[in-house]
JSON list of C-alpha atoms in Angstrom, two decimals:
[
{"chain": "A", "resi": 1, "resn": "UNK", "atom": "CA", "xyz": [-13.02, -15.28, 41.74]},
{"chain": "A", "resi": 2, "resn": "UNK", "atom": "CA", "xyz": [-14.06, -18.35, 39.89]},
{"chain": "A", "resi": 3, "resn": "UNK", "atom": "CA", "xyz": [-17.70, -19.78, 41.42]},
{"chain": "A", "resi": 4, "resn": "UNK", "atom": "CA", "xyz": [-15.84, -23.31, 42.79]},
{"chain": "A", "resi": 5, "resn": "UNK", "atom": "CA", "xyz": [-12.77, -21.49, 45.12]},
{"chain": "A", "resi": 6, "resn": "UNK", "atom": "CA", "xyz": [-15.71, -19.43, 47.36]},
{"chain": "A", "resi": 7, "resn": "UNK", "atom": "CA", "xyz": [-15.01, -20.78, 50.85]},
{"chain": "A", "resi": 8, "resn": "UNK", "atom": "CA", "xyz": [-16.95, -21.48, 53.21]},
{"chain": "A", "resi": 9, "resn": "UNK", "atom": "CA", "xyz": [-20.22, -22.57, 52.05]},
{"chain": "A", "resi": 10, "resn": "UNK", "atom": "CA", "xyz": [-23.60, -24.67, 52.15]},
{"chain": "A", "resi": 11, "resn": "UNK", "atom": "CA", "xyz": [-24.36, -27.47, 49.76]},
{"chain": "A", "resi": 12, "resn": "UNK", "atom": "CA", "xyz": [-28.18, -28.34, 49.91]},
{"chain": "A", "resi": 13, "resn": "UNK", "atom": "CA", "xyz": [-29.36, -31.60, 48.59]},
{"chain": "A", "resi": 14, "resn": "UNK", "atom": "CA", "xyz": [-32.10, -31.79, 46.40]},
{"chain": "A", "resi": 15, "resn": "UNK", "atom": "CA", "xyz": [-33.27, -35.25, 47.03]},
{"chain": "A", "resi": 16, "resn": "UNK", "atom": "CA", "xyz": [-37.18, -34.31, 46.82]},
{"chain": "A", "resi": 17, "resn": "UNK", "atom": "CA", "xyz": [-39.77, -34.43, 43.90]},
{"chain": "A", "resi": 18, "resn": "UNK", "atom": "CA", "xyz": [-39.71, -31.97, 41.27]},
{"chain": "A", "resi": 19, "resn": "UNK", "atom": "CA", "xyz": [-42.77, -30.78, 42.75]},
{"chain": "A", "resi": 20, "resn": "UNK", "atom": "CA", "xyz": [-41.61, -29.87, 46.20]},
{"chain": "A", "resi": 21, "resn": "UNK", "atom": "CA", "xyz": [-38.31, -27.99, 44.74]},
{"chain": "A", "resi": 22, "resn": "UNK", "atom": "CA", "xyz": [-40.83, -24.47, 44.27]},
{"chain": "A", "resi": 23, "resn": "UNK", "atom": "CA", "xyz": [-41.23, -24.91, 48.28]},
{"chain": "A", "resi": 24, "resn": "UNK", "atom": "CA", "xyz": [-37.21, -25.18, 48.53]},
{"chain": "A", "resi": 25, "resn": "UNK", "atom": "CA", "xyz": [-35.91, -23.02, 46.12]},
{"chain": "A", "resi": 26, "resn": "UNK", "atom": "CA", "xyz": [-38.26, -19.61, 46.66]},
{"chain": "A", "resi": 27, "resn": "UNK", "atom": "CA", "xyz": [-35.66, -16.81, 47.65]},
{"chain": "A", "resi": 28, "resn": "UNK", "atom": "CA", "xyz": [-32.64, -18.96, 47.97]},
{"chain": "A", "resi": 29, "resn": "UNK", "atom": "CA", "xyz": [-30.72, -16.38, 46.20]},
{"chain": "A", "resi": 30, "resn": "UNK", "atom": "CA", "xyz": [-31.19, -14.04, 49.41]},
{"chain": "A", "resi": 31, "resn": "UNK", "atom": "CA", "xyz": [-29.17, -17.19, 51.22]},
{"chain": "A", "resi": 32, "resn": "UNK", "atom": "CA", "xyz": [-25.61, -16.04, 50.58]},
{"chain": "A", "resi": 33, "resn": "UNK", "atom": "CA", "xyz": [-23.84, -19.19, 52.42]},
{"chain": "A", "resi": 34, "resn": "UNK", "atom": "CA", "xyz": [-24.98, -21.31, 49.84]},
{"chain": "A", "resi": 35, "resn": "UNK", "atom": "CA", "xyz": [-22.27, -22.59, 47.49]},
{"chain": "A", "resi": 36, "resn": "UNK", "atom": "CA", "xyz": [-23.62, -25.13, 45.16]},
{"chain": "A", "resi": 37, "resn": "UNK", "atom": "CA", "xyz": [-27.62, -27.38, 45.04]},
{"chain": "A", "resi": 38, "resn": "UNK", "atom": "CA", "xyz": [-27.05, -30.86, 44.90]},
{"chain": "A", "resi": 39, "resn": "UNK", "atom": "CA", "xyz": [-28.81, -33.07, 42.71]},
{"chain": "A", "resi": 40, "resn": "UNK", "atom": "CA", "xyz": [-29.17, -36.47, 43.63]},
{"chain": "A", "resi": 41, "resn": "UNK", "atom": "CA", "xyz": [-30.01, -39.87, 42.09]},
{"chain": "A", "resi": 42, "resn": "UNK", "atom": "CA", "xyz": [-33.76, -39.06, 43.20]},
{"chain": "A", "resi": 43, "resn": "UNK", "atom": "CA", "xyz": [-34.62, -35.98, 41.48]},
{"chain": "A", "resi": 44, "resn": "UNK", "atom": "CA", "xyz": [-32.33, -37.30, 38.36]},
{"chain": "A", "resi": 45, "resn": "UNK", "atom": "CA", "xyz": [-35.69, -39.74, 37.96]},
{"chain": "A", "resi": 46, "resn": "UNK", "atom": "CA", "xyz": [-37.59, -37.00, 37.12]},
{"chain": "A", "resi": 47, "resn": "UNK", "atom": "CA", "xyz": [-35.80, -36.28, 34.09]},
{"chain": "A", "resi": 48, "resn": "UNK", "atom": "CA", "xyz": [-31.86, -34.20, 34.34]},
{"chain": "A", "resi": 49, "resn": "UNK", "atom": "CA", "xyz": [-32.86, -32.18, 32.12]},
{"chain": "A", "resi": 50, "resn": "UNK", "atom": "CA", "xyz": [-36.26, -31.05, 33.11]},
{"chain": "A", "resi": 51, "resn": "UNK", "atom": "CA", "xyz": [-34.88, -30.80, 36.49]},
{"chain": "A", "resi": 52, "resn": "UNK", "atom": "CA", "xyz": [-32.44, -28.16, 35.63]},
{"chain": "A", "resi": 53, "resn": "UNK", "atom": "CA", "xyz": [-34.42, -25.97, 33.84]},
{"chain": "A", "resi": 54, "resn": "UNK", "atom": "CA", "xyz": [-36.55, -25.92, 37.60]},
{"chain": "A", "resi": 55, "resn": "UNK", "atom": "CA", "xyz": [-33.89, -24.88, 39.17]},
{"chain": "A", "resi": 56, "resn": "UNK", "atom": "CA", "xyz": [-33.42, -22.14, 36.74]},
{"chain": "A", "resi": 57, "resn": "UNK", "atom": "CA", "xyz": [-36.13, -20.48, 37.45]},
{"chain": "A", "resi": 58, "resn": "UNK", "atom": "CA", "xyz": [-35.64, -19.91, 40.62]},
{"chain": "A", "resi": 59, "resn": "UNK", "atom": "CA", "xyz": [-31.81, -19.82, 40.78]},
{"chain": "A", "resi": 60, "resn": "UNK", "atom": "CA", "xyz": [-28.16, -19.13, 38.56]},
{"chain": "A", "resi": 61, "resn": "UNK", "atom": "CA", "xyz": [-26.47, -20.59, 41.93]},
{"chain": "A", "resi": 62, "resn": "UNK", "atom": "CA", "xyz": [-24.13, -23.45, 40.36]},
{"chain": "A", "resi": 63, "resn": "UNK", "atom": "CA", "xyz": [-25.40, -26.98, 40.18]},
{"chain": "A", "resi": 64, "resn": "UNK", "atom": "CA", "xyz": [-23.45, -29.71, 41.22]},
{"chain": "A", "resi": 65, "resn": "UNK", "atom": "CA", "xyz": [-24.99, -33.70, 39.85]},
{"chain": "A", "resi": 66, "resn": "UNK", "atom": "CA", "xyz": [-24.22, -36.29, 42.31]},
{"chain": "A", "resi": 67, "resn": "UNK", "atom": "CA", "xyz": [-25.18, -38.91, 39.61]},
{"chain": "A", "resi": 68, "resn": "UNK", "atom": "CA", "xyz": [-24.98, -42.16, 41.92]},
{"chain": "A", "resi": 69, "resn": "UNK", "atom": "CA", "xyz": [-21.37, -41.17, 42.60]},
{"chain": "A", "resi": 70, "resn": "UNK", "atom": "CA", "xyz": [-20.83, -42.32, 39.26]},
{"chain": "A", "resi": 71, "resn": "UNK", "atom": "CA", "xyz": [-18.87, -44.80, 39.72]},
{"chain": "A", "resi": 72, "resn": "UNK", "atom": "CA", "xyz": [-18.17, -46.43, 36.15]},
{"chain": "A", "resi": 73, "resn": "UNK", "atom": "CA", "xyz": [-15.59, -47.78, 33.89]},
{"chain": "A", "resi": 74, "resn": "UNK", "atom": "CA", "xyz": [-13.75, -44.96, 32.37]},
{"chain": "A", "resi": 75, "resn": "UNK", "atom": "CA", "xyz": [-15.31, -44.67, 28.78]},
{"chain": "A", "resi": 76, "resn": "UNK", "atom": "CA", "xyz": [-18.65, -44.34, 30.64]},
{"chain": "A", "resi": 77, "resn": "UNK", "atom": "CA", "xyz": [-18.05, -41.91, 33.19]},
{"chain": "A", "resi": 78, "resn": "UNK", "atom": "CA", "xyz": [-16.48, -39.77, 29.87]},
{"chain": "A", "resi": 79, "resn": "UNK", "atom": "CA", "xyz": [-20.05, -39.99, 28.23]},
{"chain": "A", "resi": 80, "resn": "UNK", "atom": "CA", "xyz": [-21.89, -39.59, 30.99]},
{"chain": "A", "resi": 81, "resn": "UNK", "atom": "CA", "xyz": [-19.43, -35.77, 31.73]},
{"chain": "A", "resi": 82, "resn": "UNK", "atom": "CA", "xyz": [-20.14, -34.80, 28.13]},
{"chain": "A", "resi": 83, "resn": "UNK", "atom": "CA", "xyz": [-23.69, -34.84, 28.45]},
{"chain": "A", "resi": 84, "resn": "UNK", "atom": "CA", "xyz": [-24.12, -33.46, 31.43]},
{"chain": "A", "resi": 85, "resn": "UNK", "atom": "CA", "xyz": [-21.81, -31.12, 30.63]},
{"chain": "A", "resi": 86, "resn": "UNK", "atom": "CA", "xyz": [-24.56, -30.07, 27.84]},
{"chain": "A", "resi": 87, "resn": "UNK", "atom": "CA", "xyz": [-27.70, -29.60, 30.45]},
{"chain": "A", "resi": 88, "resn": "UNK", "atom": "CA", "xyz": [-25.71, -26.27, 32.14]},
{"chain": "A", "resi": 89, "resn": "UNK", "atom": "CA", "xyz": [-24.52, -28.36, 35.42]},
{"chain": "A", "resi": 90, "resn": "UNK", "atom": "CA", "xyz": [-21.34, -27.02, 36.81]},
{"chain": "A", "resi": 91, "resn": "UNK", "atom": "CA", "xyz": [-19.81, -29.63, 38.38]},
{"chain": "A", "resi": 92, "resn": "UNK", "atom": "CA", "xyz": [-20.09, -33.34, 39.63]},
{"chain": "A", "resi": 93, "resn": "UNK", "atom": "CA", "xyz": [-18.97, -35.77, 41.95]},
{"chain": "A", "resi": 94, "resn": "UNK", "atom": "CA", "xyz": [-17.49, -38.92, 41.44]},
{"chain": "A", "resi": 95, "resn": "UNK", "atom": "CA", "xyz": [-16.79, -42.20, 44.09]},
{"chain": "A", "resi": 96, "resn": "UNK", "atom": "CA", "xyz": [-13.36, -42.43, 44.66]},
{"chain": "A", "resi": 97, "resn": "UNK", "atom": "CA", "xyz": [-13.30, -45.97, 45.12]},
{"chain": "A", "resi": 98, "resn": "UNK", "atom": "CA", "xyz": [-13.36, -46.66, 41.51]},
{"chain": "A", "resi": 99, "resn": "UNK", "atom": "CA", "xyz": [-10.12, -46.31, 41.33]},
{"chain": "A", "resi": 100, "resn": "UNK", "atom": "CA", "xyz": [-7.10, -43.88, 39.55]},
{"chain": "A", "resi": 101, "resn": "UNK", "atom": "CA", "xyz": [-7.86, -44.64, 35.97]},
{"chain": "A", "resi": 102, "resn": "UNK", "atom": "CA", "xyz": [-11.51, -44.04, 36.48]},
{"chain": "A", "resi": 103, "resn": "UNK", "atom": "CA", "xyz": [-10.62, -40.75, 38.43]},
{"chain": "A", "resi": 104, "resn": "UNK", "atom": "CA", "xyz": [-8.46, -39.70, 35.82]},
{"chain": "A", "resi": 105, "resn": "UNK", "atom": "CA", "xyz": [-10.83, -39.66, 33.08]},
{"chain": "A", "resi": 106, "resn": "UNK", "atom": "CA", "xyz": [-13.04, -37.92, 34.93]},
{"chain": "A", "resi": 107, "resn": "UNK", "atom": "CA", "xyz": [-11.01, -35.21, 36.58]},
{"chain": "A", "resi": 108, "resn": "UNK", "atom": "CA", "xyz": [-9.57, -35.07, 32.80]},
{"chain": "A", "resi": 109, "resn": "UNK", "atom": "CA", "xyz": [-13.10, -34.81, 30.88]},
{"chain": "A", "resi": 110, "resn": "UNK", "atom": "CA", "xyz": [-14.38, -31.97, 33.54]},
{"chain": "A", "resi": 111, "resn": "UNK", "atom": "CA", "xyz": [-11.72, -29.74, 32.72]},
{"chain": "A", "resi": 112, "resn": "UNK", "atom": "CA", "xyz": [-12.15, -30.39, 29.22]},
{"chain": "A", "resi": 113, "resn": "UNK", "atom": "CA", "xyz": [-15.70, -28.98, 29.66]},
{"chain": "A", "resi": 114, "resn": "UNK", "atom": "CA", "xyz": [-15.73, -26.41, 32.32]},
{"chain": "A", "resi": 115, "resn": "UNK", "atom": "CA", "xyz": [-17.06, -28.96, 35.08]},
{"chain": "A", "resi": 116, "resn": "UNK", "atom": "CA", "xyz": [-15.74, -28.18, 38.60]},
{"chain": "A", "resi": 117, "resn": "UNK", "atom": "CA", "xyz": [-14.53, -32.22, 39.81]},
{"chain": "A", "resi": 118, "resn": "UNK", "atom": "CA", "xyz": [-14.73, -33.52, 43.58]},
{"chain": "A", "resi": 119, "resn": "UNK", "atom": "CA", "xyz": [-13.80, -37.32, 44.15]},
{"chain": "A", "resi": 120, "resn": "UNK", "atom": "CA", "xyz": [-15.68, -38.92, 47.46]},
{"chain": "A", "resi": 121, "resn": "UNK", "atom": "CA", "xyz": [-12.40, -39.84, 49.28]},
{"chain": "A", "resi": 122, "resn": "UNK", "atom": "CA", "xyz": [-14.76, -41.77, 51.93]},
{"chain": "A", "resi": 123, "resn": "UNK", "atom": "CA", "xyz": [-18.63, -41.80, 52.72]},
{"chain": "A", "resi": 124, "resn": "UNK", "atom": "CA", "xyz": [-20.80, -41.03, 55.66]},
{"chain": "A", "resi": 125, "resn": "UNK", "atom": "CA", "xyz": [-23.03, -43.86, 56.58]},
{"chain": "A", "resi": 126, "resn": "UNK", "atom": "CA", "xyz": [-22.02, -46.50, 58.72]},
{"chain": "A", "resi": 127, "resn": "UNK", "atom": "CA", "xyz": [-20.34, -49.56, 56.88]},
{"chain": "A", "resi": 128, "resn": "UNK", "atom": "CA", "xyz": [-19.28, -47.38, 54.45]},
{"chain": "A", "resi": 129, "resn": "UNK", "atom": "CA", "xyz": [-15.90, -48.07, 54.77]},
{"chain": "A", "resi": 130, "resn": "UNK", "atom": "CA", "xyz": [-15.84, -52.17, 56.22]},
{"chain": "A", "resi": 131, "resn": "UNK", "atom": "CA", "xyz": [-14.18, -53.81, 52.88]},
{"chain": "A", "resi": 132, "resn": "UNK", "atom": "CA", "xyz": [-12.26, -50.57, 51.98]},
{"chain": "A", "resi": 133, "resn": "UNK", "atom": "CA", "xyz": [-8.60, -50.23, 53.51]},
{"chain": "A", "resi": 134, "resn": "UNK", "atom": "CA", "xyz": [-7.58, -47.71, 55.75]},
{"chain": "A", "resi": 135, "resn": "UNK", "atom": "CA", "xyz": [-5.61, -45.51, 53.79]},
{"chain": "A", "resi": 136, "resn": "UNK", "atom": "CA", "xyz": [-8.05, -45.53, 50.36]},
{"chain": "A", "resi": 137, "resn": "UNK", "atom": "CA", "xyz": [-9.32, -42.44, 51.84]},
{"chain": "A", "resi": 138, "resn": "UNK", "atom": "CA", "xyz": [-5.87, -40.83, 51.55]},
{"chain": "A", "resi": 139, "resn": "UNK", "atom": "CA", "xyz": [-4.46, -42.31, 48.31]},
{"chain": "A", "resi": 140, "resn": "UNK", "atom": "CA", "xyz": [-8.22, -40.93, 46.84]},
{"chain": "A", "resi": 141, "resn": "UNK", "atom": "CA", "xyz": [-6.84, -37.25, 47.97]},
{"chain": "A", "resi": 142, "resn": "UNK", "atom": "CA", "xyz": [-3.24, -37.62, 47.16]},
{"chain": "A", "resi": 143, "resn": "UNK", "atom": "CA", "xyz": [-4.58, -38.24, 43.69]},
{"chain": "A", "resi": 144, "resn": "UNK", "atom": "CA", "xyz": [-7.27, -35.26, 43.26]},
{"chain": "A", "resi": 145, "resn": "UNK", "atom": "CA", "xyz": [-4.38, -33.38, 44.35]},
{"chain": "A", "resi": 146, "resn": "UNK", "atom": "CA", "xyz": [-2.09, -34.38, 42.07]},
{"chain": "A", "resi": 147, "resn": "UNK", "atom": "CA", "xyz": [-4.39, -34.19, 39.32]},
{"chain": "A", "resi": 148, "resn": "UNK", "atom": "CA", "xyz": [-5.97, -30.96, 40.15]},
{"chain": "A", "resi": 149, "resn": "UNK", "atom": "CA", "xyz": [-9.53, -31.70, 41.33]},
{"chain": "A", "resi": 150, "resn": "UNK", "atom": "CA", "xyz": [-11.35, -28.95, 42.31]},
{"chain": "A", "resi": 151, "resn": "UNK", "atom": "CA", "xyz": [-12.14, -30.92, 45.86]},
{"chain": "A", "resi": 152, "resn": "UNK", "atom": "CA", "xyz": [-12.76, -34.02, 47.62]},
{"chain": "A", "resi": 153, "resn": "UNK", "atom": "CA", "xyz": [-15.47, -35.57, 49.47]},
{"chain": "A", "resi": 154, "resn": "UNK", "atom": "CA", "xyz": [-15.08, -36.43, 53.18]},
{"chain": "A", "resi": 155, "resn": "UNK", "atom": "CA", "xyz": [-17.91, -36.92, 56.14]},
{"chain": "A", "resi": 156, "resn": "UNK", "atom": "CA", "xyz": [-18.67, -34.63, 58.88]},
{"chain": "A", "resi": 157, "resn": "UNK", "atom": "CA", "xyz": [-19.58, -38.55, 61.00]},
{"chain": "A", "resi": 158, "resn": "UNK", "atom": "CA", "xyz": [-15.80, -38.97, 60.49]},
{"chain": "A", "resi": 159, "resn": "UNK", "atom": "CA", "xyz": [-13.68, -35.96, 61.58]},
{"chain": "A", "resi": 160, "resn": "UNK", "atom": "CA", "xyz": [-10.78, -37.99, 61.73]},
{"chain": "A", "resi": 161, "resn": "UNK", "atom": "CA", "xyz": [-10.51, -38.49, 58.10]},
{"chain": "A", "resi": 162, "resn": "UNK", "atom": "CA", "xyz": [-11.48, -34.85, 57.43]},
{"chain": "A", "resi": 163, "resn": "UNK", "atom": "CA", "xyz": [-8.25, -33.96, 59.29]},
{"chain": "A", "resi": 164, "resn": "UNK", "atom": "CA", "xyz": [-5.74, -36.68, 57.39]},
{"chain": "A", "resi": 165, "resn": "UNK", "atom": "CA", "xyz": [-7.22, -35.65, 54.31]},
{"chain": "A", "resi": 166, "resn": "UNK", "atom": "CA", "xyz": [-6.83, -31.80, 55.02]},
{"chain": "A", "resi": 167, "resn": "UNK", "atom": "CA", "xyz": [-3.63, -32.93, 55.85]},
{"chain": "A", "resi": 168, "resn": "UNK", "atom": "CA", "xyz": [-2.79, -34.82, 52.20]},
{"chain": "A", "resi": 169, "resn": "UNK", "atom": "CA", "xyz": [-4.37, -31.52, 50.17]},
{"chain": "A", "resi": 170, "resn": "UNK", "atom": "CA", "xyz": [-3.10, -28.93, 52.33]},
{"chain": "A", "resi": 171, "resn": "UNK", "atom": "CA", "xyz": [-1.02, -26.04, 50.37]},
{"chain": "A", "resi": 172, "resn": "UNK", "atom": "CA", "xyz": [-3.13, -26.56, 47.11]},
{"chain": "A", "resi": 173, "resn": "UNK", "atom": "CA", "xyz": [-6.46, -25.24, 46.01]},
{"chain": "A", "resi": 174, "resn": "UNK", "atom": "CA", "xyz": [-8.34, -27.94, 46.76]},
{"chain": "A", "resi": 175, "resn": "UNK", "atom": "CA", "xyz": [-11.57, -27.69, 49.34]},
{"chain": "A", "resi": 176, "resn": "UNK", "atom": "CA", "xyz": [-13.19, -30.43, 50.78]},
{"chain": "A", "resi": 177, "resn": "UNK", "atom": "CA", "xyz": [-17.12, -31.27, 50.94]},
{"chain": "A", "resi": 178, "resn": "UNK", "atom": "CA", "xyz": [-18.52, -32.79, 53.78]},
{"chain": "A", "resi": 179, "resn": "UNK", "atom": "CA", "xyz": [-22.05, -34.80, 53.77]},
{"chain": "A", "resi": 180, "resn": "UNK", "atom": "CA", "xyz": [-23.53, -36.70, 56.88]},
{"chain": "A", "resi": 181, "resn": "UNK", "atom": "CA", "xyz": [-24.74, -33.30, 58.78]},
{"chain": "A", "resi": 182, "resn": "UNK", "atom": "CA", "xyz": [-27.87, -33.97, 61.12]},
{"chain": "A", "resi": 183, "resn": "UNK", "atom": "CA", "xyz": [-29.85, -37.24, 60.85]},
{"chain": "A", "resi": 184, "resn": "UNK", "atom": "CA", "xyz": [-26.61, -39.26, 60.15]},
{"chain": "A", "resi": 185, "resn": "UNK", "atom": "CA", "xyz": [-25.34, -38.00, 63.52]},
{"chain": "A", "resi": 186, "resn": "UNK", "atom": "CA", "xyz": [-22.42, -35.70, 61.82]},
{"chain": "A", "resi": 187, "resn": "UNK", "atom": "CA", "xyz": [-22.13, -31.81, 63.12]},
{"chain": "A", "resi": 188, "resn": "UNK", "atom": "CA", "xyz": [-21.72, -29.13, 60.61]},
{"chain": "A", "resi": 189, "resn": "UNK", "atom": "CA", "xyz": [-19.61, -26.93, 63.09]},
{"chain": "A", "resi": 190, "resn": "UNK", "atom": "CA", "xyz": [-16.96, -30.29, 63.85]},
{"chain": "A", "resi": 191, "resn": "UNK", "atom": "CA", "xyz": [-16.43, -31.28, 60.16]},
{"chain": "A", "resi": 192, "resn": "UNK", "atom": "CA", "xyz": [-15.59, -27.46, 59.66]},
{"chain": "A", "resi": 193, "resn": "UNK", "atom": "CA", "xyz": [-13.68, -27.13, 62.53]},
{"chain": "A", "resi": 194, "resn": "UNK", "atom": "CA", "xyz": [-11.76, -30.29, 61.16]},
{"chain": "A", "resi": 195, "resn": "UNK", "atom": "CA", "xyz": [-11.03, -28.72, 57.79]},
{"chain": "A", "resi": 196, "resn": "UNK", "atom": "CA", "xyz": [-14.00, -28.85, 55.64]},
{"chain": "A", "resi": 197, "resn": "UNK", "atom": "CA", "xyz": [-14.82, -26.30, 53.68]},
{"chain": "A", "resi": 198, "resn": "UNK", "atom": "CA", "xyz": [-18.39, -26.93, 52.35]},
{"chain": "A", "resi": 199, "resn": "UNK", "atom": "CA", "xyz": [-21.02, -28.65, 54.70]},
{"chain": "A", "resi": 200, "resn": "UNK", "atom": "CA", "xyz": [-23.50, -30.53, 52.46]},
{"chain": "A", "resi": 201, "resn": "UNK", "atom": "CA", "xyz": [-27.19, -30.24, 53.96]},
{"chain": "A", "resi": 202, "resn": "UNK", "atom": "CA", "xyz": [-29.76, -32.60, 53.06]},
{"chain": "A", "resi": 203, "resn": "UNK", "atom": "CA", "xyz": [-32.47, -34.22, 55.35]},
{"chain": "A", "resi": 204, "resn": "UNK", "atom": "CA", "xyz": [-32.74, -31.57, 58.56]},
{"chain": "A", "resi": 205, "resn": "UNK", "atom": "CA", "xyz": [-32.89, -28.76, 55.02]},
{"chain": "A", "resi": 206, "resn": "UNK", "atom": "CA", "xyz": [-35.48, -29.91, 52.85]},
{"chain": "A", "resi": 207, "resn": "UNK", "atom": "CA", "xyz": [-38.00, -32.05, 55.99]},
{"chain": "A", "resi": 208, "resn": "UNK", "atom": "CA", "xyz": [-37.77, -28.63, 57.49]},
{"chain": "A", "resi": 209, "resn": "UNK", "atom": "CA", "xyz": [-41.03, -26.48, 58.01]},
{"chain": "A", "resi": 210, "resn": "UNK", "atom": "CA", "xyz": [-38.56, -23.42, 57.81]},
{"chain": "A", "resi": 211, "resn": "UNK", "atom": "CA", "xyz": [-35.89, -24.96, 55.39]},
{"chain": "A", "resi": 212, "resn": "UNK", "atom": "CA", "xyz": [-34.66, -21.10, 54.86]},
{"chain": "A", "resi": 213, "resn": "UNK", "atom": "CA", "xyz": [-34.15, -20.20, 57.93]},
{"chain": "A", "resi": 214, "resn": "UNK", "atom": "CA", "xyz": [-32.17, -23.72, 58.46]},
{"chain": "A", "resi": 215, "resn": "UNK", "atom": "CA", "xyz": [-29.65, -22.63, 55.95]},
{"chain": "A", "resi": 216, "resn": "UNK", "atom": "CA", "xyz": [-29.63, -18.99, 57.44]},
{"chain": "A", "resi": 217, "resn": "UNK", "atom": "CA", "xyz": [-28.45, -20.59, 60.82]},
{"chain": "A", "resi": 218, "resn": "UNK", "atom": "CA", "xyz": [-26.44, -23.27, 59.46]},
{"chain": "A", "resi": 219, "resn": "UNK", "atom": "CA", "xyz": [-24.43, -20.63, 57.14]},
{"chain": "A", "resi": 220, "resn": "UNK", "atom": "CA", "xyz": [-23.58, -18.60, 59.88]},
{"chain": "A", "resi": 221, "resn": "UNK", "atom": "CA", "xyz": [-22.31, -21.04, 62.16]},
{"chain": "A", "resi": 222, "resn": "UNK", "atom": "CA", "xyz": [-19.94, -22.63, 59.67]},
{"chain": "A", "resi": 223, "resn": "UNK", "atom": "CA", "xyz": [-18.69, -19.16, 58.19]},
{"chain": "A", "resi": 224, "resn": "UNK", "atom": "CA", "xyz": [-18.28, -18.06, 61.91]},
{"chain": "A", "resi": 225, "resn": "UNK", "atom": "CA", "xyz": [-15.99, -21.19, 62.61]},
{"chain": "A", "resi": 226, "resn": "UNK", "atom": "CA", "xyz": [-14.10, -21.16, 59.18]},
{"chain": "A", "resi": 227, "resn": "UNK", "atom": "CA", "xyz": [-13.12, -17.60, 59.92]},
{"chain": "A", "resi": 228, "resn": "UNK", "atom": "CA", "xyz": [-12.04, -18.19, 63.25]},
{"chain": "A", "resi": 229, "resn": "UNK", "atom": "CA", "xyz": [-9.95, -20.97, 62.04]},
{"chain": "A", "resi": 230, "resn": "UNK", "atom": "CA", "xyz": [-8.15, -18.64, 59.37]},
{"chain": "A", "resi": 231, "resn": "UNK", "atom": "CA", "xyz": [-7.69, -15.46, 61.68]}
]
């Protein structure tokens, strides 16, 4: 089974300073909820390719690069895959909002270079969605459907559009990603429960004094609902 179709899993964010990733990263591998480490426009300051190689040492668990959603024109966002593509990432994440043609290349110029895809269909804070219509959400998942994405993006704050959206990519292989766990008021066990797959952690993992044992309990809660949803 291909690293990107494991279901259920974690996502932890990496949005701390290169120094603090030693503190995060020590025995991850022993963690085995955890699907993918997120790296964030943050830690991309220190250097993408430096920050890799960090990770490395610690960790072969894939990296996914949430580079400012990257939302582009379309010859850009194809650079900006085929170098990234270069630094041993495995897959990114793009803001759906940009529209199809910008999705397109994208979804397009991962699979040309072995980069799992997911398109943010909506986001978790609160005015994220005020001059966006009602059913961008959906159209964004129709789409990475269509086109074969390897997943979508949609917040644990909103379970409602979790559940439309499940509803849009239901039948294919696509999983969906949920941020906005914790602080932003979303709950890891709901956005599951709603059809997400893979709960992104971020601020209640990495301002943790025990940030292992927070993905410990967090992992077993969400592969203890996501199995009771599929027996």
């Amino acid at each position: 089974m291909v690293w990107y179709s494991v279901k259920p899993g974690l996502i932890p964010s990496l949005d701390v300073s290169l120094d603090k990733l030693s503190i995060l990263l020590s025995d991850i591998d022993d963690i085995k909820a955890v699907y993918a480490l997120k790296i964030g426009a943050l830690l991309e300051l220190d250097g993408l390719k430096k920050v890799i190689s960090k990770i490395r040492d610690y960790t072969q668990i894939p990296i996914i690069i949430d580079h400012q959603k990257l939302a582009d024109i379309p010859s850009i966002i194809k650079k900006v895959v085929e170098k990234i593509a270069a630094y041993d990432a495995n897959g990114m994440i793009l803001l759906g909002y940009v529209g199809p043609v910008s999705i397109t290349t994208f979804i397009e110029t991962c699979k040309d270079h072995g980069l799992a895809s997911y398109i943010v269909a909506e986001m978790s804070h609160k005015g994220a969605s005020e001059y966006i219509k009602e059913d961008t959400p959906l159209k964004i998942a129709k789409l990475a459907k269509d086109l074969n994405a390897t997943g979508i993006v949609c917040p644990a704050t909103k379970t409602e559009s979790i559940q439309k959206c499940a509803a849009i990519i239901k039948g294919s292989s696509l999983g969906i990603m949920s941020p906005g766990h914790g602080p932003q008021g979303g709950g890891a066990d709901s956005a599951v429960m709603a059809g997400a797959d893979w709960i992104v952690v971020g601020r209640s993992f990495y301002n943790s004094p025990s940030p292992k044992q927070i993905l410990i309990n967090l992992g077993n809660v969400i592969i203890n609902k996501w199995n009771d949803i599929q027996s």
